[in-house]
Structures are given as structure tokens and as C-alpha cells.
Amino acid sequence: MKNFIKNFYSNNFVYKGKEKLSKLTIFALIILNIFILSTLYQGIDFQTRVLNNPNTKFPYDCRDVLNYTSSIDDFNSYLYNNYNYNTKYQNIKDLEVDKRCNLITEKIEIIKNNIDIKSLKQQNEELNNKSYEINSQITYLEENYNTILFEKMSKQNNSKSIVKGELTTENVKEKYETFKKELEEINRQKIDLENIFKESNFVKDLLFYLDTNKETILEDIKKSEKFYSIKYELVILLFLVPLVVVFFYLMRNYLQKDRYILYIIFKNILVVTLIPTVISFLSLINIFIPKIFIEKVLMFFYSLEIPFIVYYLAIAIAILIFIFIIIKIQKRFKEDNEKLKNNNISIIDAYNKNICIKCGNRVDFTIMNYCPCCQNELKIECKNCHTNTIKSLDFCSNCGSNIKE
């Protein structure tokens, strides 16, 4: 298995030619990678937020109507406010909404259009203000007169009077009873306002529809949400996997044809596409991880009053994994460096930068025959003109003949 993965990687992801990329090409590839990644995440966002999303099919305002049916016959309910919660992709979301939710919204709009809810709210607010003022007056009387005495005063005959300041018992009793009657009248008017709304055929029609269909719709909402976390990741993978396959095919095809630039372009695009694909795949695996077992492990350490041990284990596992990865990367880096010692590109780079190809320290190819740091031979004798020329380069710096023939 290890050899299979190694061979698969070397045969499809390693270019063995000598061509190099310019800095401007690398910059262009970075821009392309950013654009591709951004476009992929926008596609994922659109696919998961709009299509196949239970929150789009059954919007929150529809759910609120179903869950809080008791507030339907109250004209003060927020449902009858003029609101507009347009969000991203709203036009497309509207096409995905369940027909029953659309019908509920239509019935609410009919109520708003046929009943002057604004006037009812205004009248109700005025009555509330009056009620508040009268209650304040009643409270004032109760706070400024002894409660027991006040009750006696309110029950005694009008012929009797006790003067207290400028108010007599008759005056206090009269005011108190007037306020009480006014308060009762206000409450009656508020009830009348409520009944005007409740008794409307449009409101009754909405309530009847909800009573008839509520349970069915709520059951459908539960079904749509039941496996949504799994469905969410599968939808993302369904969107990304075909792209991964296509980009891998193109990358491999151009590698076999030795089209280096096209190979590099599609290799970069493939790697960028693999980022959200791998994340989604790992998320899907995480859904199926036996969380009950993990919870039992946590509870076991919790019962021992040492739950921090779990975090120690997590840190230790993470360190071991990264030690393994870093060692592998460094080993691969050293192997690549060894291979580059005999590669024409690295030799020319070393010559252009005046550094030793073996140890990387600074040398002068014009005057030095050996590296003073590692004794690496820098020059050899040309077989044609018998003068010293740069070792490992193809042609003599003096006569131009091929020194490797």
C-alpha cells in the first residue's frame, strides 16, 4: 500500500523535466488559486444555503407561525408588521419555499391588506395610554389615603363626610369610582378591538388552515432536518468530486505530454479544489465517529476528577502526528537536494549565484579550483584545449567544446 501511494504520487505529481517557473508566472498562479478557491466556496455556499436546505424550504417566519399559533389572532403580533428580510440569493430562495408556507404567507398578506391593522394598533395604543393615566390616578389616591380608611370611605353613605384638606369623602369616593368605571370601559374597548380582529373571516381562515395542516408540516420539517448534516456534506462532495476528477485527468494528461505549464496550472487547481473536498470528507467522517464512546471516555476521566488527562492525550497525539509528518517532509527534502546535485538546473543556479553545489557556501568559479569549505572540485581540465573549465557544465568556458564527450 505504501509503495502504491508512493508510486502514484511520483507518477502523477512529480515533474521530472528541467523547466522552471518565472516569478511572474508564480504570481499569476497564486492569483488563479485565490480566484478558484473563492469561486468554489461561493458555489458551495449557494448549493448549501439555497438548494437542498430545510431552512430555505421552510423559512423561519413560516416556522414561527406554526410554532406560535396562539399569537395569530392577536393583531399586535409581529407577523402583521411590514417587514422585509431579503437576504443573499433571496429571489432564488423564494422559488425553493414549500407551497404550504407560501400559502400561509399569502393568507397573512390577505389579512394585512383587508384589515386596517395599523388603525387597530393605534387605537389600542391610545387606550393603553389612557389606562396608564387612570391607573396612575388610582394609585395616587391609594397611596395618599389610608387603605382601610379609604375602603370604608368608598362604602359609606353620601350623607356622611370627612374633610381632609380640600377633599371630602364624597369627592374621593366619586373620583375613585369614576376612575374605576373609566378603566372598565377602556378594557371593554380593548376587548372589542381584539374581537374585531379575531372574528374576521380572514383570520379564521388562517387559523383553520393552520389547525388542519400544522402537524403535517411540522412532521415534514423534522424529516427534512433529520439527516441534513450528512446530506449537507454529501451535496458539497457531489459538487466538488467531479471537478477533482476532471482536474486530475487534465493534470496527468499534460504531464504525460510533457506540457509543463499546463501541467502546473491544473496541478495547482487540483490542489486548491482538494482543500474544501478533504475538509468536507473529514467532516462527513466526523459525523459517523462513535461520539457515545468518546463521551464515555470523557465521563470516565471526569469521574476520576482528572478530565484534563484527555487534553494531555490530545496534545500528545497531535505532537506525534506532526513529528511524523515533519520528519517525512525533511527526509524528502534531503532526498530532493541530493537529486538536485546532479541536475543541470541546480548546477547552473550554483554557477550563476557563485555558490558551491555540494555545501552551498560562497565560492568564486573564476579563480577557485576547489571549495575551501568542503573540498568539492569546481574545475576540471578540458580535453580539447587542456585549460581549466567549470566542472559539471556541458561546454568548455575557453574553447566551447563539449567537455562531456
Tab-separated table of C-alpha atoms in Angstrom:
chain	number	residue	atom	x	y	z
A	1	MET	CA	0.000	0.000	0.000
A	2	LYS	CA	2.829	2.348	0.900
A	3	ASN	CA	4.631	1.657	-2.387
A	4	PHE	CA	1.385	2.081	-4.309
A	5	ILE	CA	0.793	5.536	-2.787
A	6	LYS	CA	4.444	6.494	-3.351
A	7	ASN	CA	4.368	5.388	-6.992
A	8	PHE	CA	1.005	7.062	-7.556
A	9	TYR	CA	2.373	10.344	-6.201
A	10	SER	CA	5.647	10.213	-8.147
A	11	ASN	CA	3.907	9.246	-11.404
A	12	ASN	CA	1.233	11.938	-11.225
A	13	PHE	CA	2.519	14.798	-9.077
A	14	VAL	CA	6.262	14.926	-9.830
A	15	TYR	CA	7.597	16.611	-12.968
A	16	LYS	CA	10.996	15.246	-13.930
A	17	GLY	CA	11.883	17.819	-16.567
A	18	LYS	CA	14.183	20.838	-16.285
A	19	GLU	CA	11.778	23.712	-16.944
A	20	LYS	CA	11.335	26.333	-14.216
A	21	LEU	CA	8.698	28.944	-13.477
A	22	SER	CA	9.319	32.681	-13.573
A	23	LYS	CA	8.358	34.814	-10.584
A	24	LEU	CA	5.618	36.470	-12.636
A	25	THR	CA	4.201	33.035	-13.533
A	26	ILE	CA	4.192	32.028	-9.866
A	27	PHE	CA	2.365	35.271	-9.004
A	28	ALA	CA	-0.210	34.580	-11.726
A	29	LEU	CA	-0.718	31.052	-10.344
A	30	ILE	CA	-1.317	32.467	-6.860
A	31	ILE	CA	-3.968	34.840	-8.242
A	32	LEU	CA	-5.581	31.928	-10.112
A	33	ASN	CA	-5.576	29.781	-6.947
A	34	ILE	CA	-7.252	32.537	-4.918
A	35	PHE	CA	-9.909	33.043	-7.611
A	36	ILE	CA	-10.620	29.296	-7.922
A	37	LEU	CA	-10.855	28.810	-4.135
A	38	SER	CA	-13.142	31.839	-3.774
A	39	THR	CA	-15.389	30.616	-6.611
A	40	LEU	CA	-15.552	27.107	-5.131
A	41	TYR	CA	-16.662	28.418	-1.742
A	42	GLN	CA	-19.256	30.656	-3.388
A	43	GLY	CA	-20.567	27.613	-5.246
A	44	ILE	CA	-20.665	25.609	-2.012
A	45	ASP	CA	-22.405	28.489	-0.236
A	46	PHE	CA	-25.047	28.739	-2.965
A	47	GLN	CA	-25.555	24.969	-3.128
A	48	THR	CA	-25.928	24.506	0.634
A	49	ARG	CA	-27.639	27.762	1.606
A	50	VAL	CA	-30.269	27.761	-1.124
A	51	LEU	CA	-30.712	24.334	-2.668
A	52	ASN	CA	-31.436	21.266	-0.528
A	53	ASN	CA	-31.614	23.409	2.621
A	54	PRO	CA	-34.561	22.824	5.015
A	55	ASN	CA	-34.215	26.397	6.279
A	56	THR	CA	-34.891	27.600	2.740
A	57	LYS	CA	-37.757	25.212	2.111
A	58	PHE	CA	-39.347	26.037	5.486
A	59	PRO	CA	-38.273	29.627	6.353
A	60	TYR	CA	-38.143	30.884	9.914
A	61	ASP	CA	-41.223	33.114	9.528
A	62	CYS	CA	-43.241	30.072	8.392
A	63	ARG	CA	-41.949	28.028	11.353
A	64	ASP	CA	-42.833	30.830	13.767
A	65	VAL	CA	-46.431	30.855	12.545
A	66	LEU	CA	-46.631	27.079	13.045
A	67	ASN	CA	-44.959	27.075	16.461
A	68	TYR	CA	-46.792	30.099	17.882
A	69	THR	CA	-50.337	29.622	16.591
A	70	SER	CA	-51.742	31.310	19.712
A	71	SER	CA	-50.469	34.715	18.536
A	72	ILE	CA	-52.176	34.506	15.139
A	73	ASP	CA	-55.425	36.099	16.369
A	74	ASP	CA	-53.531	38.986	18.021
A	75	PHE	CA	-53.205	41.997	15.726
A	76	ASN	CA	-50.200	43.158	17.804
A	77	SER	CA	-48.221	40.102	16.711
A	78	TYR	CA	-45.002	40.877	14.807
A	79	LEU	CA	-46.370	38.703	11.963
A	80	TYR	CA	-48.519	41.630	10.887
A	81	ASN	CA	-45.672	44.125	10.759
A	82	ASN	CA	-44.430	45.388	7.422
A	83	TYR	CA	-41.008	43.781	7.289
A	84	ASN	CA	-38.654	42.773	4.529
A	85	TYR	CA	-35.864	40.350	5.401
A	86	ASN	CA	-34.325	39.947	1.977
A	87	THR	CA	-31.028	38.092	2.191
A	88	LYS	CA	-28.430	36.736	-0.195
A	89	TYR	CA	-29.959	34.706	-3.054
A	90	GLN	CA	-33.433	35.788	-1.830
A	91	ASN	CA	-35.032	35.600	-5.300
A	92	ILE	CA	-33.842	32.012	-5.753
A	93	LYS	CA	-34.739	31.094	-2.167
A	94	ASP	CA	-38.311	32.206	-2.788
A	95	LEU	CA	-38.573	29.584	-5.547
A	96	GLU	CA	-37.500	26.832	-3.120
A	97	VAL	CA	-40.073	27.588	-0.395
A	98	ASP	CA	-42.639	24.875	0.357
A	99	LYS	CA	-46.040	25.605	-1.222
A	100	ARG	CA	-47.810	25.348	2.131
A	101	CYS	CA	-45.522	28.000	3.628
A	102	ASN	CA	-46.193	30.198	0.622
A	103	LEU	CA	-49.925	29.737	1.195
A	104	ILE	CA	-49.562	30.744	4.858
A	105	THR	CA	-47.663	33.868	3.784
A	106	GLU	CA	-50.383	34.678	1.254
A	107	LYS	CA	-53.099	34.341	3.908
A	108	ILE	CA	-51.185	36.669	6.232
A	109	GLU	CA	-50.862	39.196	3.406
A	110	ILE	CA	-54.612	38.968	2.787
A	111	ILE	CA	-55.233	39.778	6.462
A	112	LYS	CA	-52.842	42.728	6.304
A	113	ASN	CA	-54.448	44.045	3.117
A	114	ASN	CA	-58.079	43.674	4.205
A	115	ILE	CA	-57.902	44.723	7.838
A	116	ASP	CA	-56.638	48.123	8.923
A	117	ILE	CA	-54.180	46.681	11.436
A	118	LYS	CA	-52.348	49.970	11.708
A	119	SER	CA	-55.534	51.687	12.894
A	120	LEU	CA	-56.274	48.898	15.389
A	121	LYS	CA	-52.773	49.196	16.821
A	122	GLN	CA	-53.080	52.972	17.049
A	123	GLN	CA	-56.435	52.764	18.862
A	124	ASN	CA	-55.047	50.088	21.170
A	125	GLU	CA	-52.034	52.258	21.970
A	126	GLU	CA	-54.287	55.231	22.782
A	127	LEU	CA	-56.381	53.052	25.100
A	128	ASN	CA	-53.222	51.758	26.777
A	129	ASN	CA	-52.074	55.335	27.383
A	130	LYS	CA	-55.439	56.235	28.900
A	131	SER	CA	-55.367	53.118	31.029
A	132	TYR	CA	-51.897	54.015	32.252
A	133	GLU	CA	-53.012	57.547	33.214
A	134	ILE	CA	-56.109	56.309	35.071
A	135	ASN	CA	-54.105	53.638	36.909
A	136	SER	CA	-51.676	56.365	37.934
A	137	GLN	CA	-54.577	58.412	39.358
A	138	ILE	CA	-55.951	55.416	41.239
A	139	THR	CA	-52.505	54.633	42.603
A	140	TYR	CA	-52.130	58.244	43.719
A	141	LEU	CA	-55.391	58.078	45.668
A	142	GLU	CA	-54.474	54.759	47.255
A	143	GLU	CA	-51.012	55.946	48.228
A	144	ASN	CA	-52.266	59.218	49.766
A	145	TYR	CA	-55.065	57.744	51.881
A	146	ASN	CA	-55.026	55.010	54.457
A	147	THR	CA	-56.136	51.846	52.675
A	148	ILE	CA	-58.545	50.666	55.327
A	149	LEU	CA	-59.995	54.126	55.770
A	150	PHE	CA	-60.241	54.512	52.036
A	151	GLU	CA	-62.245	51.300	51.733
A	152	LYS	CA	-64.598	52.444	54.462
A	153	MET	CA	-64.968	55.818	52.764
A	154	SER	CA	-65.860	54.195	49.490
A	155	LYS	CA	-68.610	52.129	51.144
A	156	GLN	CA	-70.203	54.759	53.433
A	157	ASN	CA	-73.315	56.779	52.655
A	158	ASN	CA	-73.042	60.016	50.701
A	159	SER	CA	-74.650	61.944	53.614
A	160	LYS	CA	-71.549	61.490	55.710
A	161	SER	CA	-68.411	63.445	55.010
A	162	ILE	CA	-64.947	63.791	56.442
A	163	VAL	CA	-62.935	66.752	55.269
A	164	LYS	CA	-59.286	66.031	54.564
A	165	GLY	CA	-57.612	69.052	53.044
A	166	GLU	CA	-59.847	70.112	50.174
A	167	LEU	CA	-61.229	66.615	49.510
A	168	THR	CA	-64.257	65.176	51.233
A	169	THR	CA	-65.103	61.517	51.459
A	170	GLU	CA	-67.762	62.097	48.827
A	171	ASN	CA	-65.211	63.630	46.450
A	172	VAL	CA	-62.683	60.835	46.965
A	173	LYS	CA	-65.299	58.155	46.570
A	174	GLU	CA	-66.678	59.802	43.447
A	175	LYS	CA	-63.264	60.171	41.861
A	176	TYR	CA	-62.302	56.625	42.745
A	177	GLU	CA	-65.480	55.133	41.295
A	178	THR	CA	-65.228	57.307	38.179
A	179	PHE	CA	-61.698	56.107	37.539
A	180	LYS	CA	-62.766	52.505	38.045
A	181	LYS	CA	-65.603	52.846	35.551
A	182	GLU	CA	-63.365	54.533	33.019
A	183	LEU	CA	-60.838	51.720	33.413
A	184	GLU	CA	-63.541	49.126	32.877
A	185	GLU	CA	-64.733	50.947	29.769
A	186	ILE	CA	-61.197	51.077	28.373
A	187	ASN	CA	-60.731	47.349	28.947
A	188	ARG	CA	-64.060	46.698	27.234
A	189	GLN	CA	-62.966	48.776	24.244
A	190	LYS	CA	-59.687	46.870	24.060
A	191	ILE	CA	-61.590	43.590	24.062
A	192	ASP	CA	-63.819	44.947	21.298
A	193	LEU	CA	-60.733	45.769	19.224
A	194	GLU	CA	-59.403	42.273	19.775
A	195	ASN	CA	-62.744	40.754	18.788
A	196	ILE	CA	-62.918	42.825	15.616
A	197	PHE	CA	-59.681	41.174	14.545
A	198	LYS	CA	-60.380	37.677	15.911
A	199	GLU	CA	-63.848	37.472	14.371
A	200	SER	CA	-62.586	38.404	10.924
A	201	ASN	CA	-63.191	35.671	8.341
A	202	PHE	CA	-59.647	36.137	7.039
A	203	VAL	CA	-58.128	35.414	10.467
A	204	LYS	CA	-60.476	32.467	10.984
A	205	ASP	CA	-59.479	31.103	7.589
A	206	LEU	CA	-55.780	31.254	8.522
A	207	LEU	CA	-56.396	29.611	11.897
A	208	PHE	CA	-58.451	26.857	10.308
A	209	TYR	CA	-55.713	26.160	7.738
A	210	LEU	CA	-53.066	26.007	10.481
A	211	ASP	CA	-55.177	23.701	12.657
A	212	THR	CA	-55.680	21.399	9.673
A	213	ASN	CA	-52.095	21.309	8.331
A	214	LYS	CA	-49.848	22.217	11.265
A	215	GLU	CA	-48.930	18.689	12.364
A	216	THR	CA	-48.203	17.514	8.820
A	217	ILE	CA	-45.946	20.472	8.030
A	218	LEU	CA	-44.046	20.178	11.335
A	219	GLU	CA	-43.512	16.473	10.663
A	220	ASP	CA	-42.140	17.273	7.201
A	221	ILE	CA	-39.775	19.849	8.756
A	222	LYS	CA	-38.419	17.216	11.164
A	223	LYS	CA	-37.898	14.767	8.314
A	224	SER	CA	-36.048	17.351	6.214
A	225	GLU	CA	-33.739	18.211	9.135
A	226	LYS	CA	-33.140	14.668	10.350
A	227	PHE	CA	-30.230	13.762	8.059
A	228	TYR	CA	-29.362	17.260	6.874
A	229	SER	CA	-25.831	17.286	8.356
A	230	ILE	CA	-24.990	14.179	6.296
A	231	LYS	CA	-26.839	15.488	3.270
A	232	TYR	CA	-25.006	18.827	3.606
A	233	GLU	CA	-21.567	17.217	3.266
A	234	LEU	CA	-22.716	14.856	0.514
A	235	VAL	CA	-24.041	17.790	-1.508
A	236	ILE	CA	-20.664	19.537	-1.187
A	237	LEU	CA	-18.816	16.377	-2.248
A	238	LEU	CA	-21.226	15.915	-5.148
A	239	PHE	CA	-20.301	19.422	-6.257
A	240	LEU	CA	-16.524	19.039	-5.788
A	241	VAL	CA	-15.664	15.430	-6.699
A	242	PRO	CA	-16.404	15.814	-10.460
A	243	LEU	CA	-14.101	18.856	-10.503
A	244	VAL	CA	-11.358	16.897	-8.729
A	245	VAL	CA	-11.649	14.067	-11.279
A	246	VAL	CA	-11.565	16.451	-14.263
A	247	PHE	CA	-8.608	18.466	-12.960
A	248	PHE	CA	-6.695	15.293	-12.075
A	249	TYR	CA	-7.268	13.900	-15.569
A	250	LEU	CA	-6.080	17.128	-17.208
A	251	MET	CA	-3.037	17.358	-14.928
A	252	ARG	CA	-1.999	13.773	-15.646
A	253	ASN	CA	-2.672	14.167	-19.378
A	254	TYR	CA	-0.419	17.239	-19.668
A	255	LEU	CA	2.250	15.560	-17.522
A	256	GLN	CA	2.397	12.624	-19.914
A	257	LYS	CA	2.554	15.007	-22.893
A	258	ASP	CA	5.371	16.952	-21.189
A	259	ARG	CA	3.353	20.202	-21.294
A	260	TYR	CA	4.887	21.658	-18.157
A	261	ILE	CA	2.989	24.963	-17.868
A	262	LEU	CA	-0.441	23.386	-18.399
A	263	TYR	CA	0.521	20.581	-16.027
A	264	ILE	CA	1.470	23.093	-13.312
A	265	ILE	CA	-1.718	25.136	-13.827
A	266	PHE	CA	-4.035	22.149	-13.442
A	267	LYS	CA	-1.949	20.722	-10.608
A	268	ASN	CA	-2.465	23.969	-8.678
A	269	ILE	CA	-6.188	23.994	-9.455
A	270	LEU	CA	-6.439	20.357	-8.351
A	271	VAL	CA	-4.712	21.063	-5.035
A	272	VAL	CA	-6.971	24.090	-4.420
A	273	THR	CA	-10.069	22.002	-5.199
A	274	LEU	CA	-8.860	19.251	-2.881
A	275	ILE	CA	-8.784	21.648	0.111
A	276	PRO	CA	-12.590	22.010	0.570
A	277	THR	CA	-13.075	18.423	-0.675
A	278	VAL	CA	-10.852	16.954	2.051
A	279	ILE	CA	-12.415	19.240	4.694
A	280	SER	CA	-15.910	18.098	3.702
A	281	PHE	CA	-14.827	14.454	3.620
A	282	LEU	CA	-13.323	14.703	7.111
A	283	SER	CA	-16.494	16.431	8.346
A	284	LEU	CA	-18.539	13.562	6.960
A	285	ILE	CA	-16.310	11.051	8.746
A	286	ASN	CA	-16.645	13.068	11.946
A	287	ILE	CA	-20.438	12.667	11.768
A	288	PHE	CA	-20.067	8.890	11.889
A	289	ILE	CA	-17.440	8.845	14.668
A	290	PRO	CA	-18.878	6.983	17.653
A	291	LYS	CA	-19.448	10.065	19.813
A	292	ILE	CA	-21.015	7.918	22.552
A	293	PHE	CA	-17.677	6.150	23.055
A	294	ILE	CA	-15.838	9.489	23.253
A	295	GLU	CA	-18.387	10.792	25.730
A	296	LYS	CA	-17.923	7.678	27.889
A	297	VAL	CA	-14.140	8.202	27.880
A	298	LEU	CA	-14.613	11.829	28.923
A	299	MET	CA	-17.060	10.827	31.670
A	300	PHE	CA	-14.637	8.156	32.915
A	301	PHE	CA	-11.852	10.698	33.416
A	302	TYR	CA	-14.394	13.161	34.795
A	303	SER	CA	-15.469	10.611	37.409
A	304	LEU	CA	-11.793	10.295	38.405
A	305	GLU	CA	-11.726	14.101	38.730
A	306	ILE	CA	-8.882	14.327	36.202
A	307	PRO	CA	-10.614	15.310	32.926
A	308	PHE	CA	-7.505	17.280	31.889
A	309	ILE	CA	-5.854	13.914	31.066
A	310	VAL	CA	-7.990	13.825	27.913
A	311	TYR	CA	-6.445	17.095	26.750
A	312	TYR	CA	-2.966	15.775	27.551
A	313	LEU	CA	-3.679	12.767	25.346
A	314	ALA	CA	-4.964	15.005	22.543
A	315	ILE	CA	-1.816	17.153	22.727
A	316	ALA	CA	0.420	14.064	22.766
A	317	ILE	CA	-1.325	12.522	19.745
A	318	ALA	CA	-1.101	15.815	17.820
A	319	ILE	CA	2.629	16.130	18.620
A	320	LEU	CA	3.333	12.558	17.472
A	321	ILE	CA	1.415	13.070	14.227
A	322	PHE	CA	3.243	16.292	13.407
A	323	ILE	CA	6.631	14.824	14.364
A	324	PHE	CA	5.978	12.020	11.884
A	325	ILE	CA	4.885	14.470	9.159
A	326	ILE	CA	7.816	16.851	9.719
A	327	ILE	CA	10.384	14.008	9.697
A	328	LYS	CA	8.926	12.703	6.446
A	329	ILE	CA	8.970	16.175	4.886
A	330	GLN	CA	12.553	16.798	5.962
A	331	LYS	CA	13.658	13.393	4.717
A	332	ARG	CA	12.021	14.074	1.373
A	333	PHE	CA	13.678	17.494	1.268
A	334	LYS	CA	17.122	15.974	1.809
A	335	GLU	CA	16.494	13.345	-0.857
A	336	ASP	CA	15.416	16.010	-3.325
A	337	ASN	CA	18.517	18.048	-2.548
A	338	GLU	CA	20.707	15.019	-3.241
A	339	LYS	CA	18.958	14.503	-6.557
A	340	LEU	CA	19.407	18.163	-7.458
A	341	LYS	CA	23.168	17.929	-7.131
A	342	ASN	CA	23.309	16.175	-10.490
A	343	ASN	CA	20.593	18.258	-12.087
A	344	ASN	CA	21.629	20.808	-14.730
A	345	ILE	CA	19.268	23.429	-13.318
A	346	SER	CA	20.882	23.346	-9.864
A	347	ILE	CA	24.384	23.379	-11.377
A	348	ILE	CA	23.627	26.450	-13.481
A	349	ASP	CA	21.984	28.142	-10.477
A	350	ALA	CA	25.059	27.421	-8.361
A	351	TYR	CA	27.303	28.848	-11.083
A	352	ASN	CA	25.159	31.982	-11.507
A	353	LYS	CA	24.986	32.581	-7.755
A	354	ASN	CA	28.671	31.674	-7.129
A	355	ILE	CA	27.838	29.016	-4.522
A	356	CYS	CA	29.210	25.503	-4.077
A	357	ILE	CA	26.745	22.911	-5.365
A	358	LYS	CA	27.736	20.491	-2.593
A	359	CYS	CA	27.738	22.620	0.585
A	360	GLY	CA	26.039	25.832	-0.569
A	361	ASN	CA	28.804	28.157	0.651
A	362	ARG	CA	30.069	31.085	-1.438
A	363	VAL	CA	32.844	30.366	-3.973
A	364	ASP	CA	34.426	32.134	-6.959
A	365	PHE	CA	34.396	29.974	-10.068
A	366	THR	CA	36.798	32.329	-11.869
A	367	ILE	CA	39.759	31.857	-9.520
A	368	MET	CA	38.970	28.792	-7.358
A	369	ASN	CA	39.576	25.170	-8.332
A	370	TYR	CA	38.153	23.702	-5.099
A	371	CYS	CA	35.599	24.786	-2.497
A	372	PRO	CA	37.517	25.884	0.625
A	373	CYS	CA	34.695	24.618	2.854
A	374	CYS	CA	34.092	21.055	1.614
A	375	GLN	CA	36.918	20.386	-0.925
A	376	ASN	CA	34.381	19.946	-3.723
A	377	GLU	CA	36.150	20.124	-7.107
A	378	LEU	CA	34.965	23.184	-9.045
A	379	LYS	CA	37.061	22.914	-12.231
A	380	ILE	CA	38.379	20.182	-14.482
A	381	GLU	CA	40.728	20.127	-17.473
A	382	CYS	CA	39.171	20.435	-20.920
A	383	LYS	CA	40.201	17.504	-23.127
A	384	ASN	CA	40.239	19.709	-26.212
A	385	CYS	CA	42.175	22.846	-25.146
A	386	HIS	CA	43.651	21.495	-21.906
A	387	THR	CA	42.640	24.536	-19.871
A	388	ASN	CA	40.653	24.538	-16.651
A	389	THR	CA	36.878	24.915	-17.095
A	390	ILE	CA	33.818	24.699	-14.841
A	391	LYS	CA	33.114	21.144	-13.767
A	392	SER	CA	29.653	19.656	-14.497
A	393	LEU	CA	28.768	22.269	-17.126
A	394	ASP	CA	28.331	20.925	-20.644
A	395	PHE	CA	30.744	23.170	-22.522
A	396	CYS	CA	34.264	24.500	-22.021
A	397	SER	CA	34.430	28.164	-20.998
A	398	ASN	CA	37.616	28.595	-23.108
A	399	CYS	CA	37.046	26.751	-26.425
A	400	GLY	CA	33.309	25.940	-26.237
A	401	SER	CA	33.756	22.236	-26.918
A	402	ASN	CA	31.573	19.621	-25.228
A	403	ILE	CA	33.588	18.502	-22.211
A	404	LYS	CA	31.337	15.507	-21.522
A	405	GLU	CA	32.025	13.746	-24.816
